[in-house]
Coordinates of C-alpha atoms in Angstrom, one line a residue:
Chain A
X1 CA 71.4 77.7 166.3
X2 CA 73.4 78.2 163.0
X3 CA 72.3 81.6 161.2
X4 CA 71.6 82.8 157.5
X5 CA 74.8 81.7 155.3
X6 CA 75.6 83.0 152.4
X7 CA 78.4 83.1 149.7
X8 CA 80.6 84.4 148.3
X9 CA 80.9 87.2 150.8
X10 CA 82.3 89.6 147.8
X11 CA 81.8 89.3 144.1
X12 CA 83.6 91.7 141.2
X13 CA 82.6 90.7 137.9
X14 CA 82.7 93.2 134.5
X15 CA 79.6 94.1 133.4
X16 CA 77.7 91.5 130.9
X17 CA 79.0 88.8 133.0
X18 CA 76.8 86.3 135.1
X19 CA 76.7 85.9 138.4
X20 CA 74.9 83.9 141.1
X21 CA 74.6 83.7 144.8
X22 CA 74.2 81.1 147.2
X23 CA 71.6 81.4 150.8
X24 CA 71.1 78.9 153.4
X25 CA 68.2 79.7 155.7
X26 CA 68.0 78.4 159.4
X27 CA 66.4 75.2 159.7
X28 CA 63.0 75.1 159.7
X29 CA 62.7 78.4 158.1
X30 CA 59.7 77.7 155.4
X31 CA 60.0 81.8 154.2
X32 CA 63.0 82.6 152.4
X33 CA 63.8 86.3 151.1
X34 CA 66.5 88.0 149.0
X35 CA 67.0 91.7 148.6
X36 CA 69.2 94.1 146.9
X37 CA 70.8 96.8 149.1
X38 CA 72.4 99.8 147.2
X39 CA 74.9 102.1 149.2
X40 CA 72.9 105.1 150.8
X41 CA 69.5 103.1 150.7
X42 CA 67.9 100.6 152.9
X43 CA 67.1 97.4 151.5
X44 CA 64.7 96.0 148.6
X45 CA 63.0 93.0 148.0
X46 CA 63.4 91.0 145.2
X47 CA 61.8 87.8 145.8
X48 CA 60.1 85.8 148.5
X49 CA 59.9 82.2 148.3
X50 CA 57.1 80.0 150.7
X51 CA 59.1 76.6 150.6
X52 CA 59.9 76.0 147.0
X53 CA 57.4 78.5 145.5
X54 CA 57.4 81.5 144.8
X55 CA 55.2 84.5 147.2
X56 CA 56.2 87.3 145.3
X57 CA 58.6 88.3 143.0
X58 CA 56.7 91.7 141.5
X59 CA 60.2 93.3 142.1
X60 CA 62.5 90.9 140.5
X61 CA 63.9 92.2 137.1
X62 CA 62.6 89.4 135.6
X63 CA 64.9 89.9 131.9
X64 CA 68.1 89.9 134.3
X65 CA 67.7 88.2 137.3
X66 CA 66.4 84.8 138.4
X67 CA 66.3 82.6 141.9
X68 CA 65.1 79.4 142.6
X69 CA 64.8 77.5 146.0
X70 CA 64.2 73.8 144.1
X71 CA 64.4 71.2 147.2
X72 CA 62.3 74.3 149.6
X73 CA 65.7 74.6 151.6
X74 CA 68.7 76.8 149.8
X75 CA 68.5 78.9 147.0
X76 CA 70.4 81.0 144.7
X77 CA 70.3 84.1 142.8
X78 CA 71.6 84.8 139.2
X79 CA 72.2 87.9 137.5
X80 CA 72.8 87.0 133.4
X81 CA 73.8 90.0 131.9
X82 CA 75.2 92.3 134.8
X83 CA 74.8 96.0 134.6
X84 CA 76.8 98.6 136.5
X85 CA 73.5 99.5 138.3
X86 CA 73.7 96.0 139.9
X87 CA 76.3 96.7 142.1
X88 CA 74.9 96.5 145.8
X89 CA 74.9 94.0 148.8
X90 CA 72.6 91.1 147.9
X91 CA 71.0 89.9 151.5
X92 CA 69.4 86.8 152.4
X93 CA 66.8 86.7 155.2
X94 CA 64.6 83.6 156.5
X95 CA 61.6 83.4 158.7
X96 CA 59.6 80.5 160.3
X97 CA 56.3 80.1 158.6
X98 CA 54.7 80.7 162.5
X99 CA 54.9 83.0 165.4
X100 CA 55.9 86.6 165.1
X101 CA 57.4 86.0 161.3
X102 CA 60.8 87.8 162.8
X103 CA 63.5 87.6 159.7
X104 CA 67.2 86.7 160.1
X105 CA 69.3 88.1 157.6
X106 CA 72.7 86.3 156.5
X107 CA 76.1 88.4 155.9
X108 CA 75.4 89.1 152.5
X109 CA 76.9 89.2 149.0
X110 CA 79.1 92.9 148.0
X111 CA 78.7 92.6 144.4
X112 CA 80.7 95.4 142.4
X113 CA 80.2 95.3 138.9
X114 CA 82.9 97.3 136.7
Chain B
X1 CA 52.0 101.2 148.1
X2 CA 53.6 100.8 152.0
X3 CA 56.6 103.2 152.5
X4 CA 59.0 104.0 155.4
X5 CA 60.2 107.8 155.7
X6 CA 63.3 108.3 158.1
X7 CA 64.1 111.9 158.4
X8 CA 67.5 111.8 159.5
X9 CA 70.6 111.1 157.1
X10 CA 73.4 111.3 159.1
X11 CA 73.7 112.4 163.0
X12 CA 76.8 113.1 165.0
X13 CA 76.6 112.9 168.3
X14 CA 79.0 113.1 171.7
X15 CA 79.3 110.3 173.5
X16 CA 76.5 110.4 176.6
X17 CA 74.2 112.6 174.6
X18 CA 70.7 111.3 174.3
X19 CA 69.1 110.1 170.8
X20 CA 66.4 110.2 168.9
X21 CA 65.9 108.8 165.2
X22 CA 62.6 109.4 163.3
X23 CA 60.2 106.8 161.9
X24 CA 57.2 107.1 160.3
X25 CA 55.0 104.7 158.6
X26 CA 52.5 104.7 155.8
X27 CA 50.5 101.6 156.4
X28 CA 47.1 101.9 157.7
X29 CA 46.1 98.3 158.5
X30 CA 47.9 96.2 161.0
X31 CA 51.7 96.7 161.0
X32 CA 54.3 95.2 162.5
X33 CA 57.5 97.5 163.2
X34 CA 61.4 97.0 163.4
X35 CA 64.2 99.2 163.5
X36 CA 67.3 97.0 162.4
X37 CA 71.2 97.9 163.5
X38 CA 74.3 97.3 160.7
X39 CA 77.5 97.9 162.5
X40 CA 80.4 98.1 160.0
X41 CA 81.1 95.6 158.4
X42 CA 78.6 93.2 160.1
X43 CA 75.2 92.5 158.8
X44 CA 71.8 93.7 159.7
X45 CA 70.7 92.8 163.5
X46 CA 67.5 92.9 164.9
X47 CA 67.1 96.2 167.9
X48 CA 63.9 96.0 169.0
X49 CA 60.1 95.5 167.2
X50 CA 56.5 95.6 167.5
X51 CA 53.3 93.4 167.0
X52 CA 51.2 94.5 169.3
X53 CA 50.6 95.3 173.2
X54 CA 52.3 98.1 175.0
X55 CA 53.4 100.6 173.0
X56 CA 56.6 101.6 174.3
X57 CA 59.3 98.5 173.1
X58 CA 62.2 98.1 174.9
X59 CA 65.2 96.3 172.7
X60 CA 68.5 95.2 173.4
X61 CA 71.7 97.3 173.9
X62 CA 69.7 100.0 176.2
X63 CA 67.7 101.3 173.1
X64 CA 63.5 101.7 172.7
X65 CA 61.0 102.5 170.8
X66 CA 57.3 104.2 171.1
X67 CA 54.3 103.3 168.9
X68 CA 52.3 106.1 167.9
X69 CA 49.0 104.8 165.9
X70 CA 47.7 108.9 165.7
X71 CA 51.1 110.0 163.9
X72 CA 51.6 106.9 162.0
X73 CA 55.5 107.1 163.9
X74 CA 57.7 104.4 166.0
X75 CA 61.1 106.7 166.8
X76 CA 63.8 104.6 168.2
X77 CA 65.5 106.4 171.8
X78 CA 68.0 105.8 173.8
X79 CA 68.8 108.0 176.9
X80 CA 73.0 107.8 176.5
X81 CA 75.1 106.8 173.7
X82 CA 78.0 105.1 173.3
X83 CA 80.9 105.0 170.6
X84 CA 79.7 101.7 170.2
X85 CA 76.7 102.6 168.8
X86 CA 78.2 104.1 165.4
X87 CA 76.2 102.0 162.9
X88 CA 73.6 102.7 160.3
X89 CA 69.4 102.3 161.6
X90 CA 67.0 101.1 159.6
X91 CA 63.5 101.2 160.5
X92 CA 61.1 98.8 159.1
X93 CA 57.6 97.2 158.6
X94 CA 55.6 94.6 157.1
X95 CA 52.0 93.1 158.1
X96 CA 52.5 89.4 158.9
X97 CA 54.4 86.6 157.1
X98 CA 55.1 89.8 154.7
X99 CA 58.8 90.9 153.1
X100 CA 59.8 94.0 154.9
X101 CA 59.9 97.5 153.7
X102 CA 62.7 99.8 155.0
X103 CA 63.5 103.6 154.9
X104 CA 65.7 104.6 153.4
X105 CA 68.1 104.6 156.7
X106 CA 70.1 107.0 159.3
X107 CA 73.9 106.9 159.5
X108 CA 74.7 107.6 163.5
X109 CA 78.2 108.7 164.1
X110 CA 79.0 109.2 168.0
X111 CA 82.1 111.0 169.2
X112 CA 84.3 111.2 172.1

């Protein structure tokens, strides 16, 4: 069974610039979940997508960053403008919408904003 | 709000010493716990977790975990470690088809 892909693996962009991400789930994975990761802490959520809707995204920074999941398979991530405080790992996770709701993460994104 | 303390930063340990990595929860409904590996350079991995049953979890690589409802707690163990087992531990929970929450982590250097 093919994991959690994402891409790029690393991103360095200057700040104000835009940005976006790319997560495929594991097939058959309805839940779909990105978080931020900064160095030294463990990681946050940003958004959690049911199929192509959105669950929650109370922790999103909604003037800054935006995701969409439009066909309820893949989805990315944009950051539009980038701030130094941006830099982190950007993870991917998916879970089946049954059983014991265990998440897969993907690789993740190293953004580094200068 | 839910919220995962770890107490641990950073331990150094010799190689064969035992371990013992603090986790405590603040969730008083029905919670579902995880402690997560992240070897360098690789991403996070799932150790061990716990929906329900006996409390003491058994994950893979030799390490487990105890459930402790009364302290609100769910400390990972493991009786000998390896070099191998350098990484950074997460601990984690969420109730259901819920995103997780994670402390805040502990960095685990062994040495020879």
């Amino acid at each position: 069974e093919a994991g959690v892909a994402q891409s790029p693996r690393y991103k360095i962009i200057e700040k104000r610039q835009s940005v976006a991400f790319w997560c495929n789930p594991i097939s058959g994975h309805a839940t779909l979940y990105w978080y931020q990761q900064i160095l030294g802490q463990g990681p946050k959520l940003l958004i959690q997508f049911q199929n192509n809707g959105v669950v929650d995204d109370s922790q999103l920074p909604k003037d800054r960053f935006s995701a969409e999941r439009l066909k309820g398979v893949d989805s990315t991530l944009k950051i539009q403008p980038a701030k130094l405080e941006d830099s982190a790992v950007y993870l991917c996770a998916s879970s089946h919408p049954v059983g014991d709701y265990e998440q897969y993460f993907g690789p993740g994104t190293r953004l580094t904003v200068t | 709000a839910q919220s995962v303390s770890q107490h641990n930063h950073h331990v150094i340990l010799s190689e064969a010493a035992s371990l013992e990595l603090g986790c405590n929860y603040s969730y008083g409904g029905t919670v579902n716990l995880f402690w997560y590996v992240q070897y360098p350079g690789q991403h996070l991995q799932l150790l061990l977790k716990y929906f329900s049953g006996d409390p003491l979890v058994k994950g893979i690589k030799g390490f487990e975990a105890e459930f402790i409802k009364s302290k609100f707690s769910f400390n990972l163990r493991k009786p000998s470690v390896q070099w191998s087992d350098t990484a950074e531990y997460f601990c984690a929970e969420n109730s259901g088809n819920t995103p997780l929450v994670f402390g805040k982590g502990t960095r685990l250097s062994v040495i020879a």
